[in-house]
Coordinates of C-alpha atoms and ligand atoms in Angstrom, one line a residue:
X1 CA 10.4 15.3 2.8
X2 CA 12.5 15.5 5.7
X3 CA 10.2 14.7 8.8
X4 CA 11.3 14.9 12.6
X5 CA 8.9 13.3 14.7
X6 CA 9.1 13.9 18.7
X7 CA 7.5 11.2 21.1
X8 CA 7.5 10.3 24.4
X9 CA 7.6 6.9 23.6
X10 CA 8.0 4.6 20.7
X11 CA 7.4 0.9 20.5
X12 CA 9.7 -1.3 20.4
X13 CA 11.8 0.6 22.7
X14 CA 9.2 2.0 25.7
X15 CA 5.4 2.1 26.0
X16 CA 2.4 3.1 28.0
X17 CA -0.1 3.0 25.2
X18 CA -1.4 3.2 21.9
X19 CA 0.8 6.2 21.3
X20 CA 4.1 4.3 21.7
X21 CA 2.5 1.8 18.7
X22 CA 1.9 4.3 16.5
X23 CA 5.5 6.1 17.3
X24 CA 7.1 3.1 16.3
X25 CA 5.0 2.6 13.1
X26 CA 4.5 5.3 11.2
X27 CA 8.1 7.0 11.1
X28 CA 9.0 3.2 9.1
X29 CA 6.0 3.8 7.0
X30 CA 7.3 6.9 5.9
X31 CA 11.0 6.0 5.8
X32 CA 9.6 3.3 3.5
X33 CA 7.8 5.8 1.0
X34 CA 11.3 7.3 0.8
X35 CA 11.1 10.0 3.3
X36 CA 13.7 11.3 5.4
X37 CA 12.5 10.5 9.0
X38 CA 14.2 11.0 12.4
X39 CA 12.7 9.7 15.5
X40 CA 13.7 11.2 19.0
X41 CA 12.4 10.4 22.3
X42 CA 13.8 9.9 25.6
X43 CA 16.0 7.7 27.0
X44 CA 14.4 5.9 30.1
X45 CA 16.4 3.2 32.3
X46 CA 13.8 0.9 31.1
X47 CA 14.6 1.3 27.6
X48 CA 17.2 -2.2 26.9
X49 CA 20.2 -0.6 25.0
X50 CA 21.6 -4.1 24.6
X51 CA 18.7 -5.9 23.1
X52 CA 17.8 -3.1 20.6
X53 CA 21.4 -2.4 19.9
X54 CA 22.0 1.2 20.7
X55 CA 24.5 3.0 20.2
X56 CA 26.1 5.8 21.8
X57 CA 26.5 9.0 19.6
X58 CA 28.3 11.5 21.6
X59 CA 30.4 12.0 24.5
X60 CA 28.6 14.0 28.1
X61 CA 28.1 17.6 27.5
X62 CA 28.8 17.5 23.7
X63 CA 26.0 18.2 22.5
X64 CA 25.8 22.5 23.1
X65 CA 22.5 23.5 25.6
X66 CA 21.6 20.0 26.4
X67 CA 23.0 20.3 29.8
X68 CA 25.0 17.0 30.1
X69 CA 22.7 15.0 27.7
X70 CA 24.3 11.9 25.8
X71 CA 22.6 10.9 22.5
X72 CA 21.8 7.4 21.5
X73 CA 21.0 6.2 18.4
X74 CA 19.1 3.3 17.2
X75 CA 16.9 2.6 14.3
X76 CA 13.1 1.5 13.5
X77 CA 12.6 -0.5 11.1
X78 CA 13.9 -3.8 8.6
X79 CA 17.0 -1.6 7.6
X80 CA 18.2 -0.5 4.1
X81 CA 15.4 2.5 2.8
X82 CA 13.1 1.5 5.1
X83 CA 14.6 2.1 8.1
X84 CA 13.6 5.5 10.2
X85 CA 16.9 7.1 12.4
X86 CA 15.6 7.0 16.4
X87 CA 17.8 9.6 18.4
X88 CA 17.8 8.9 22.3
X89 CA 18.0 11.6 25.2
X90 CA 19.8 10.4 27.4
X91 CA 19.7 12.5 30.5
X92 CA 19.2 12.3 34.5
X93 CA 15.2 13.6 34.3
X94 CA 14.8 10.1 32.1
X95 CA 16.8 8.1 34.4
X96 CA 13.8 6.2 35.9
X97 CA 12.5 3.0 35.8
X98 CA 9.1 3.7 34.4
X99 CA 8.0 6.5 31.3
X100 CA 5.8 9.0 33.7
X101 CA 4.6 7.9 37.2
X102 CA 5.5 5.0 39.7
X103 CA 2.9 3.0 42.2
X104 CA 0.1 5.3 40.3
X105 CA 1.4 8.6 40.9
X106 CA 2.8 10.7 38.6
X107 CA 6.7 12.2 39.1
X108 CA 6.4 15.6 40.5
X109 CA 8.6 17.0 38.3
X110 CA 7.0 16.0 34.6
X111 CA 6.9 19.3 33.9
X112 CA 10.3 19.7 33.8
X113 CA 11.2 16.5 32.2
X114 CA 8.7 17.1 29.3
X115 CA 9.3 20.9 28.7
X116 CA 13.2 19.9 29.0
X117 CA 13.1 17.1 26.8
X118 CA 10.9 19.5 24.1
X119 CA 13.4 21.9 23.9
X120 CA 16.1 19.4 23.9
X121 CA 15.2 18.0 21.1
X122 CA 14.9 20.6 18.6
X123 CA 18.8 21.8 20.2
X124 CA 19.2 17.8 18.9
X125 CA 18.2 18.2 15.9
X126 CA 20.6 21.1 15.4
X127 CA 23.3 19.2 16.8
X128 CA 22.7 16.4 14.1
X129 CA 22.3 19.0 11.4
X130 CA 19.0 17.7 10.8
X131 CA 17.1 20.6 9.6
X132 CA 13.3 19.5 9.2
X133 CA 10.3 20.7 6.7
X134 CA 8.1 19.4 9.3
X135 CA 8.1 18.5 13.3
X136 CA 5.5 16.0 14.0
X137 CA 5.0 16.4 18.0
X138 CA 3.0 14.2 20.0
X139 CA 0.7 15.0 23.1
X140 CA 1.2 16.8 25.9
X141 CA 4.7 15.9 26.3
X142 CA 5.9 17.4 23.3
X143 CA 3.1 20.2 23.1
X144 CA 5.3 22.7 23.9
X145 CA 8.1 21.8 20.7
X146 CA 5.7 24.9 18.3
X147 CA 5.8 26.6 21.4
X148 CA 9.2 26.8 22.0
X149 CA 9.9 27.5 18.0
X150 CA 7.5 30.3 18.2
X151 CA 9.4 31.8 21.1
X152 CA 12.9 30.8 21.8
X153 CA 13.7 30.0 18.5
X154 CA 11.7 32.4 16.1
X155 CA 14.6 34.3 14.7
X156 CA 17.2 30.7 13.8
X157 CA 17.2 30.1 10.6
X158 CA 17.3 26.5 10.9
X159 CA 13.6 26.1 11.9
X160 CA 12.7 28.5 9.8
X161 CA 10.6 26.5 7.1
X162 CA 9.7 24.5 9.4
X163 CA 6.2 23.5 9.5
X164 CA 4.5 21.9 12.9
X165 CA 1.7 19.3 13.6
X166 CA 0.4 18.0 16.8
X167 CA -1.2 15.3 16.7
X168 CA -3.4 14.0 20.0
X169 CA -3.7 10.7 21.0
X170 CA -5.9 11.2 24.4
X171 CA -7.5 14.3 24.9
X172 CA -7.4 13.5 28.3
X173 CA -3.8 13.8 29.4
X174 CA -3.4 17.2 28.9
X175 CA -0.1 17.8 31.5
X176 CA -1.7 20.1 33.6
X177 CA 0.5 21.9 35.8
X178 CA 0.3 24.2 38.8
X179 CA 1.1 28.6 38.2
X180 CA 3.8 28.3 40.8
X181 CA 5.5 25.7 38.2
X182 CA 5.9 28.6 35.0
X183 CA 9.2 29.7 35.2
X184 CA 10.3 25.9 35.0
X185 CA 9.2 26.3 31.2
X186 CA 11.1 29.4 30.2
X187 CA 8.8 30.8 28.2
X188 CA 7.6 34.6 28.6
X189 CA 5.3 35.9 30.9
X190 CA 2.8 36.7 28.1
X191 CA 2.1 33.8 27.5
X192 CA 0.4 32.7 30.7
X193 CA -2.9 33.9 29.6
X194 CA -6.1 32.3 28.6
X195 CA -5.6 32.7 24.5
X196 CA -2.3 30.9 25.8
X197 CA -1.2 28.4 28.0
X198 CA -3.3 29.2 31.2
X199 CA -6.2 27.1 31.8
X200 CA -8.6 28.2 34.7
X201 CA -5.7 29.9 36.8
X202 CA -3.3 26.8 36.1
X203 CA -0.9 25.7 33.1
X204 CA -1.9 23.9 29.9
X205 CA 1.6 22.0 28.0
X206 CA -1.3 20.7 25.7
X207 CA -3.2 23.7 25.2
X208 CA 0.4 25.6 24.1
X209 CA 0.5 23.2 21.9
X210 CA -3.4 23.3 20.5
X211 CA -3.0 26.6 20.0
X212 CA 0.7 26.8 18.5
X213 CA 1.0 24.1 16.4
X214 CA 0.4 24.8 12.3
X215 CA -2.2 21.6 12.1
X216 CA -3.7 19.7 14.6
X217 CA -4.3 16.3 13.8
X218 CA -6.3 13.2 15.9
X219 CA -6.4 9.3 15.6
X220 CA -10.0 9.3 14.2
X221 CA -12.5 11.6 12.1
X222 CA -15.0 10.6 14.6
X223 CA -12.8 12.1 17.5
X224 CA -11.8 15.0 16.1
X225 CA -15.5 15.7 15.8
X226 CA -16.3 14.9 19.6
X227 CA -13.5 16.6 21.0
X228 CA -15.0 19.9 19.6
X229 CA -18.2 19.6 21.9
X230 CA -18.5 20.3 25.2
X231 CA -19.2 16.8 26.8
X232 CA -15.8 15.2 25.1
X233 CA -13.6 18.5 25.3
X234 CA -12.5 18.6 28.3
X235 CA -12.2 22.0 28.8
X236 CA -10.4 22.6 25.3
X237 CA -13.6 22.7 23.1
X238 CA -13.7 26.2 22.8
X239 CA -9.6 25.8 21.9
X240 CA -10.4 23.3 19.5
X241 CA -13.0 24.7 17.9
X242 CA -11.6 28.2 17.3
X243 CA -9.2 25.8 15.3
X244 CA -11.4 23.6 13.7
X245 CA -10.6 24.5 10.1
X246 CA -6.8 22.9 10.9
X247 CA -7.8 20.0 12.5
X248 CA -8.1 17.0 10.8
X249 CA -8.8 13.2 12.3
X250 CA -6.4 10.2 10.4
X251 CA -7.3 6.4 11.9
X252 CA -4.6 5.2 13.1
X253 CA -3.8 1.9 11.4
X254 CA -2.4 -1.2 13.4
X255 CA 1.0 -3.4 11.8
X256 CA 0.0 -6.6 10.5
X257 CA 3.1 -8.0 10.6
X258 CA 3.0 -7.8 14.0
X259 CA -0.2 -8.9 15.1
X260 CA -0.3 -12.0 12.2
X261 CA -2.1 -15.4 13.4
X262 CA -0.5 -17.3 10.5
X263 CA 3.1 -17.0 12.2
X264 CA 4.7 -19.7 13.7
X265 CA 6.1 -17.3 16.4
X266 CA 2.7 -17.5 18.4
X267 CA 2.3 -18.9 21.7
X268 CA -0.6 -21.1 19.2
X269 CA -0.7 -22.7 16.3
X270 CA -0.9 -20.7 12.5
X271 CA -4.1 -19.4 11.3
X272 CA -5.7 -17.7 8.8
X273 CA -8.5 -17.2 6.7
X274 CA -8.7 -20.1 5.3
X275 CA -7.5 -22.9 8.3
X276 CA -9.2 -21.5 11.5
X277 CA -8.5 -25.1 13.3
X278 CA -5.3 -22.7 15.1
X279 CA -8.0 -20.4 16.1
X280 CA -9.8 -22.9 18.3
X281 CA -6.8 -24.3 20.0
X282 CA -5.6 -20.8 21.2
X283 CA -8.9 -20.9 22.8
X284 CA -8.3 -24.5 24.9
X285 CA -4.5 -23.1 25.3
X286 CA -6.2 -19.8 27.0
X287 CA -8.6 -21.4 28.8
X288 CA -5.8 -23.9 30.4
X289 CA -3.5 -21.2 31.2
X290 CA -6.2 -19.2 32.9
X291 CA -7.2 -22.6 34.6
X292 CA -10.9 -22.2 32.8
X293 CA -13.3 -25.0 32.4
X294 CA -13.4 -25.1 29.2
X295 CA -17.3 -26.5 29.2
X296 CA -16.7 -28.7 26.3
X297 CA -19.0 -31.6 25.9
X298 CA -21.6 -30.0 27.7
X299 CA -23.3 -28.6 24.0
X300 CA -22.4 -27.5 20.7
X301 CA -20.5 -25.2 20.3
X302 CA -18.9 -24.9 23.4
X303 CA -19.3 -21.8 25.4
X304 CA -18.1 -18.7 24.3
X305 CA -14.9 -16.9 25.2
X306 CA -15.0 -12.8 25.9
X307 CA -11.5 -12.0 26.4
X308 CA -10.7 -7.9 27.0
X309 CA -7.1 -6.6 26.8
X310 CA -6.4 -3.0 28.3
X311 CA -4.9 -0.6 30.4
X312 CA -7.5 -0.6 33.9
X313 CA -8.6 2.9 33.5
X314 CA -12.2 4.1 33.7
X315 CA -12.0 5.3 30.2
X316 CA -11.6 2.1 29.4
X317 CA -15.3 1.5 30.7
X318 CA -14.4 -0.9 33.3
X319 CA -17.4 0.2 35.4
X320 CA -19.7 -1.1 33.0
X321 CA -17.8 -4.0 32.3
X322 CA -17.7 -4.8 35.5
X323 CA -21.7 -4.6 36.2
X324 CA -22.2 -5.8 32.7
X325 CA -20.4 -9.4 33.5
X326 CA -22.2 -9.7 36.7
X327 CA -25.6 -9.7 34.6
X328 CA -24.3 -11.7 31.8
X329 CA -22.4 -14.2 33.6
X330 CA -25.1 -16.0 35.4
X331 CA -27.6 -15.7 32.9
X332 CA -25.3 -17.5 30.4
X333 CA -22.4 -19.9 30.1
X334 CA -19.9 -18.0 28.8
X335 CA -16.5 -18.1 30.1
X336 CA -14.6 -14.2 30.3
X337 CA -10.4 -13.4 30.9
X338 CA -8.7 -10.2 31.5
X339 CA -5.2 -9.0 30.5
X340 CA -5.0 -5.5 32.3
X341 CA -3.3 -3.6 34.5
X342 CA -3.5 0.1 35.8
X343 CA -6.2 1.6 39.0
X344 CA -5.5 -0.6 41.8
X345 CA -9.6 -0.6 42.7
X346 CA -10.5 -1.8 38.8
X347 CA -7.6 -4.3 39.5
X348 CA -9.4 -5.5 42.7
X349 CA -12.8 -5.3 41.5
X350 CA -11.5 -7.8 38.4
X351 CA -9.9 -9.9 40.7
X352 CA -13.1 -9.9 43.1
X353 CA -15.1 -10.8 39.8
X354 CA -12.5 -14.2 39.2
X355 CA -13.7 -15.1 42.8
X356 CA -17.3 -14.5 42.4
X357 CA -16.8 -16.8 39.6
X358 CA -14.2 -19.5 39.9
X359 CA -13.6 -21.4 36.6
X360 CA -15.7 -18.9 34.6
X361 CA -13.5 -16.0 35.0
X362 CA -9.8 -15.5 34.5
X363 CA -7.4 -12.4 35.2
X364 CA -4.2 -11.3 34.7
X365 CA -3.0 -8.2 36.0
X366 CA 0.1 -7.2 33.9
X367 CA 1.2 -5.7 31.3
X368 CA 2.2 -8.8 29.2
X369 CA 2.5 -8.9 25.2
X370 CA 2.6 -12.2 24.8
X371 CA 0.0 -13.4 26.8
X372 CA -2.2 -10.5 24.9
X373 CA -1.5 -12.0 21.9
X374 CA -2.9 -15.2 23.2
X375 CA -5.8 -13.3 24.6
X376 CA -6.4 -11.7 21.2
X377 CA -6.4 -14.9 19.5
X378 CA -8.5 -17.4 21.9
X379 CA -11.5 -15.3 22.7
X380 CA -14.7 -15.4 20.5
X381 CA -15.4 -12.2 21.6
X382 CA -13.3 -8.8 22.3
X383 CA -14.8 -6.6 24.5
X384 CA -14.1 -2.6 24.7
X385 CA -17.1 -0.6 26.1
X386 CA -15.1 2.6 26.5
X387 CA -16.6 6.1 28.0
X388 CA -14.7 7.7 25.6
X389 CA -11.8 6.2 22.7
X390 CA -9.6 8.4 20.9
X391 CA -8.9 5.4 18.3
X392 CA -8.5 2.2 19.9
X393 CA -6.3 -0.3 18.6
X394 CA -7.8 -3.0 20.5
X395 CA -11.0 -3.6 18.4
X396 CA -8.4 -3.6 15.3
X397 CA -6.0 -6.2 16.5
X398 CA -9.0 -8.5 17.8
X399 CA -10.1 -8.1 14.7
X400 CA -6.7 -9.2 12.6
X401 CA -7.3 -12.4 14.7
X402 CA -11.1 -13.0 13.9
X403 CA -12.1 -12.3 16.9
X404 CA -15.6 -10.2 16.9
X405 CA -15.6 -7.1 18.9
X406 CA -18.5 -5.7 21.3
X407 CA -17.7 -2.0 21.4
X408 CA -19.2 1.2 22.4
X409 CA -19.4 3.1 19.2
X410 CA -17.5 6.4 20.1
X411 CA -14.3 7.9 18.9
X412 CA -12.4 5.8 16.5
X413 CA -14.5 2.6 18.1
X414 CA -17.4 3.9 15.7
X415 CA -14.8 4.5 13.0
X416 CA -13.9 0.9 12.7
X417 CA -16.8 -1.4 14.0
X418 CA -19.7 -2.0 12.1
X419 CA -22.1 -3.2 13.9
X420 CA -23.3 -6.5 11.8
X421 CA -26.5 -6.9 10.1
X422 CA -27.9 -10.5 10.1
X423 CA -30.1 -9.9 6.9
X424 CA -27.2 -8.5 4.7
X425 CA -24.4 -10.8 6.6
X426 CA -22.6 -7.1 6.5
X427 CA -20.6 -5.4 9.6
X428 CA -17.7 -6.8 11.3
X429 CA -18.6 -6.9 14.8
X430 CA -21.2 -5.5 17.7
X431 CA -22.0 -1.9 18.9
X432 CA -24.3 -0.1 21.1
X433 CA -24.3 3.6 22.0
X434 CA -25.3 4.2 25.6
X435 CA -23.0 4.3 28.4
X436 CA -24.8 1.9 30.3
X437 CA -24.5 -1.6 31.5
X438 CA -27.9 -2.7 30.4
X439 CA -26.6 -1.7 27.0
X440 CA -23.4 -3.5 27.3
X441 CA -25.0 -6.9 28.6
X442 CA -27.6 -6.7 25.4
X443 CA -25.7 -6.2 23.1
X444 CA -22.9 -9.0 24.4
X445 CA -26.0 -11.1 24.8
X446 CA -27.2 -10.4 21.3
X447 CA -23.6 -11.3 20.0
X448 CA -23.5 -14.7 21.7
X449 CA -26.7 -15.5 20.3
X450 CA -25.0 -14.9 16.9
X451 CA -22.3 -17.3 18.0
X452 CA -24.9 -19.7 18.9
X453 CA -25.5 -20.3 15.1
X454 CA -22.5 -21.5 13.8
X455 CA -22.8 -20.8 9.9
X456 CA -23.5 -17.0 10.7
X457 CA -20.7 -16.2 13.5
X458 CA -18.0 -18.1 11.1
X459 CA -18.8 -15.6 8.5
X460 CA -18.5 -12.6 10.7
X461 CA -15.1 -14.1 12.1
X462 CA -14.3 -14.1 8.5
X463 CA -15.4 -10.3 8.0
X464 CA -13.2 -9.2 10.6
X465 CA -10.2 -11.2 10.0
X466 CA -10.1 -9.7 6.3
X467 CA -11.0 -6.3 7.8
X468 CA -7.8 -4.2 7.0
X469 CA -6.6 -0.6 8.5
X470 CA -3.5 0.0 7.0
X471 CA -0.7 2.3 7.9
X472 CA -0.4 3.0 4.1
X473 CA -3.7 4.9 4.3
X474 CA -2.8 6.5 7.4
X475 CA 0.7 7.5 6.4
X476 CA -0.7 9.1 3.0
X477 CA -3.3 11.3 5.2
X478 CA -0.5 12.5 7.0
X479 CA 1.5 13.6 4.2
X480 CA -0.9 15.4 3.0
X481 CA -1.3 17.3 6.8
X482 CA 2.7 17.7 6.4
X483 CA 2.4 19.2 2.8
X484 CA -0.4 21.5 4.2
X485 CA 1.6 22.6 7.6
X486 CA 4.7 23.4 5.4
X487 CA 2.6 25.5 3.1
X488 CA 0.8 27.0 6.0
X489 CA 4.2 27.9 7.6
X490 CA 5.4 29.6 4.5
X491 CA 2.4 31.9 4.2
X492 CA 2.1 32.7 7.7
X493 CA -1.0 31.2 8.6
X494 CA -4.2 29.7 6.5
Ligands
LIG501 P1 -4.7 3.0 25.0 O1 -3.6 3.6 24.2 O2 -5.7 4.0 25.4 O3 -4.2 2.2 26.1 P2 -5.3 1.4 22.6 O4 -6.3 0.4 22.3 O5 -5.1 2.5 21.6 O6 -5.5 1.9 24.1 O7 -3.8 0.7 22.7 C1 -3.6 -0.3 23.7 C2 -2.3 -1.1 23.3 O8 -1.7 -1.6 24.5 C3 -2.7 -2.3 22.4 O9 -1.6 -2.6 21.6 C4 -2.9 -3.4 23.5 O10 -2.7 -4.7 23.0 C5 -1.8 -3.0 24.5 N1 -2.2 -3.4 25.9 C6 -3.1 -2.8 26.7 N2 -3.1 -3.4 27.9 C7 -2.2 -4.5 27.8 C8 -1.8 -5.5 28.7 N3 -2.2 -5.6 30.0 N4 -0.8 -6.4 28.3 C9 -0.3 -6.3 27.0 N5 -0.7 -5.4 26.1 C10 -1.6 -4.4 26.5

């Protein structure tokens, strides 16, 4: 099959967010299975050309319509079959330091950058003589690509087997833009209307896509079942359910390769399995770097670690985090770090909580993948009380490390944790359902009594760490959505 896949961002190269990991993953999956697979995403100033070896394809203003765009090309993957082609936009609009907003606002101008970069890419693919039997687009920034087919490019004959998917990542970011902003998009009048792109007097890029696109796909079955109600849908329920014979959830998986305790690579030493002595010093090395008492000698086993990775966003839950640790922390002596970064108040509040309890609490607010890795692998215990979670890869990578998450079981969080059963010894980690707190502290409370008896928490370290979600299984689902969107395409519709 010959599959273009459009993304804002793709790991290695740029990232916000789970989007970029699975951008970066499944094209090489797929290249891998012996499909034909070109990547293309924007070229942003952050992007290292050097380091990931780019190379540039064509000379300013080559490439016909692009307006002045140079191409770059690079590839994902170990090389030989495997390897998935990555084509780079290269133009002013991406000529920033960071993927969408800087110092927490968002550029002014996205709309124009994303609706640009949309088109752009299918005049790309042209360019490259890459004629697709699918376009995999991604969110709202590449919502509009079955748009755009269905309207400026309906009659070329290049796209015209084309099948489309869109898959969403975050129901949430929807690039919502003002009615004064339409004729930045080119597209006709007509379709500013509610079975459209208009959305309560203002413009939808996502909805365009939602209601364009051949298939509609999501990170989790779970998701693609909340996003259809009207307390997750945020404001697209109706959209989505009018569509929800074609939409279909896939988990995404997480690269194992990548997030392996048993390399040597780690900032700690191999584990696995069957030597979890590595495990425990990543814990000591994590407590030192956060300057954490580590408590040892006062009891066996020493206290427990909760360690929480994550963009600070109140998706993320962070306000019941937040109350949750001021309950837990004084009742118990467990110790808690933070790798996050994002709203400046959550970043203060963390920080206030690291004063409210010196030697107990660490935090680091960056983005740094190293350090998460570290995080990953010294804490006991992963915490990810999200509002809401499209998939989460989080709980997954904890996981890959043996280290047990607390979740809230929503979205692809209820897909992957099962809460553990101390009769059967069954589940791989600890849930609760109610956005609350209370329900947070219990249920952490609950898992550190667990990890009070050693014999029981070392076997449900061992059910996580053997816990697999595989980007085979992933990769398979979507072929079967891509087989499906081709065949819809062909027939007209379903
Ligand atoms: P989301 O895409 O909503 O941010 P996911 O759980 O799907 O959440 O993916 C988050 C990804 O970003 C994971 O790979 C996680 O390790 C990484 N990540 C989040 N925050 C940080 C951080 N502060 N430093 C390093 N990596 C981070």
């Amino acid at each position: 099959m010959k599959i273009a896949f459009f993304s804002s961002e793709v790991a290695p190269f740029s990232k916000t967010g789970g989007l970029a990991d699975v951008s970066g993953t499944l094209p090489q999956i797929l290249a891998a299975e012996g499909h034909e697979v070109v990547v293309v995403t924007p070229l942003y100033a952050c992007v290292d050309r050097t380091r990931h070896g780019l190379r540039h394809t064509s000379g300013r203003g080559e490439a016909p319509g692009l307006g002045g765009a140079e191409i770059w090309e690079g590839t994902l993957g170990a090389g030989g079959r495997s390897t998935a082609r990555v084509l780079f936009l290269s133009a002013a609009a991406f000529d920033r330091a960071n993927l969408y907003q800087e110092t927490g606002r968002d550029y002014p101008d996205n709309d124009v950058r994303f609706s640009y970069f949309s088109r752009a890419a299918l005049l790309l693919l042209k360019h490259v003589s890459f004629a697709p039997d699918v376009i995999h687009a991604n969110d709202w920034q590449t919502a509009l690509v079955p748009v755009y087919l269905k309207t400026h490019f309906l009659s070329d004959e290049f796209f015209s087997r084309c099948g489309t998917v869109l898959s969403i990542h975050n129901l949430a970011y929807q690039g919502v833009f003002e009615a004064d902003r339409w004729r930045a998009l080119g597209l006709p009048d007509r379709l500013f209307r509610m079975e459209a792109l208009e959305f309560y007097g203002k413009i939808n890029l996502l909805k365009g896509g939602l209601v364009f696109s051949d298939i509609l796909s999501t990170v989790s079955p779970r998701y693609a079942r909340e996003i259809q109600t009207q307390s997750n849908g945020a404001g697209l329920d109706g959209v989505l359910q009018s569509r929800a014979g074609t939409l279909v959830g896939i988990l995404n998986g997480i690269e194992y390769a990548d997030w392996d305790p048993s390399r040597d690579d780690n900032p700690f030493p191999p584990y696995g399995p069957e030597r979890m002595a590595g495990k425990s010093t990543a814990k000591k090395i994590l407590l030192e770097q956060f300057g954490l008492d580590s408590g040892a000698g006062g009891g066996d086993p020493a206290p427990a670690l909760l360690g929480s990775v994550t963009r600070l966003d109140p998706q993320k839950g962070c306000d019941i985090l937040l109350r949750g640790l001021f309950h837990i922390l004084p009742r118990t002596n467990a110790r808690f770090v933070m790798l996050g970064s994002g709203a400046r108040d959550l970043e203060a509040a963390f920080a206030n909580l690291a004063r409210q309890f010196p030697g107990r609490v660490g935090v680091a607010l960056k983005f740094d993948p190293k350090l998460a890795k570290l995080v990953y692998a010294g804490s006991d215990l992963f915490l990810m009380p999200s509002k809401y979670e499209p998939c989460g890869l989080g709980q997954m990578i904890a996981m890959a490390y043996g280290t047990v998450p607390v979740v809230r079981l929503t979205g692809g969080l209820a897909d992957t944790v099962r809460p553990y059963d101390e009769n059967s010894g069954k589940g791989n980690g600890f849930g609760f359902e109610s956005y609350t707190a209370e329900a947070l502290s219990r249920t952490v409370q609950r898992a550190l009594h667990i990890y009070r008896q050693k014999s029981l928490f070392s076997a449900l370290q061992q059910n996580a760490l053997r816990e697999r979600f595989t980007w085979g299984q992933a990769a398979r689902s979507y072929l079967d959505v891509y087989s499906r969107a081709i065949r819809i395409r062909a027939k007209g519709g379903e």
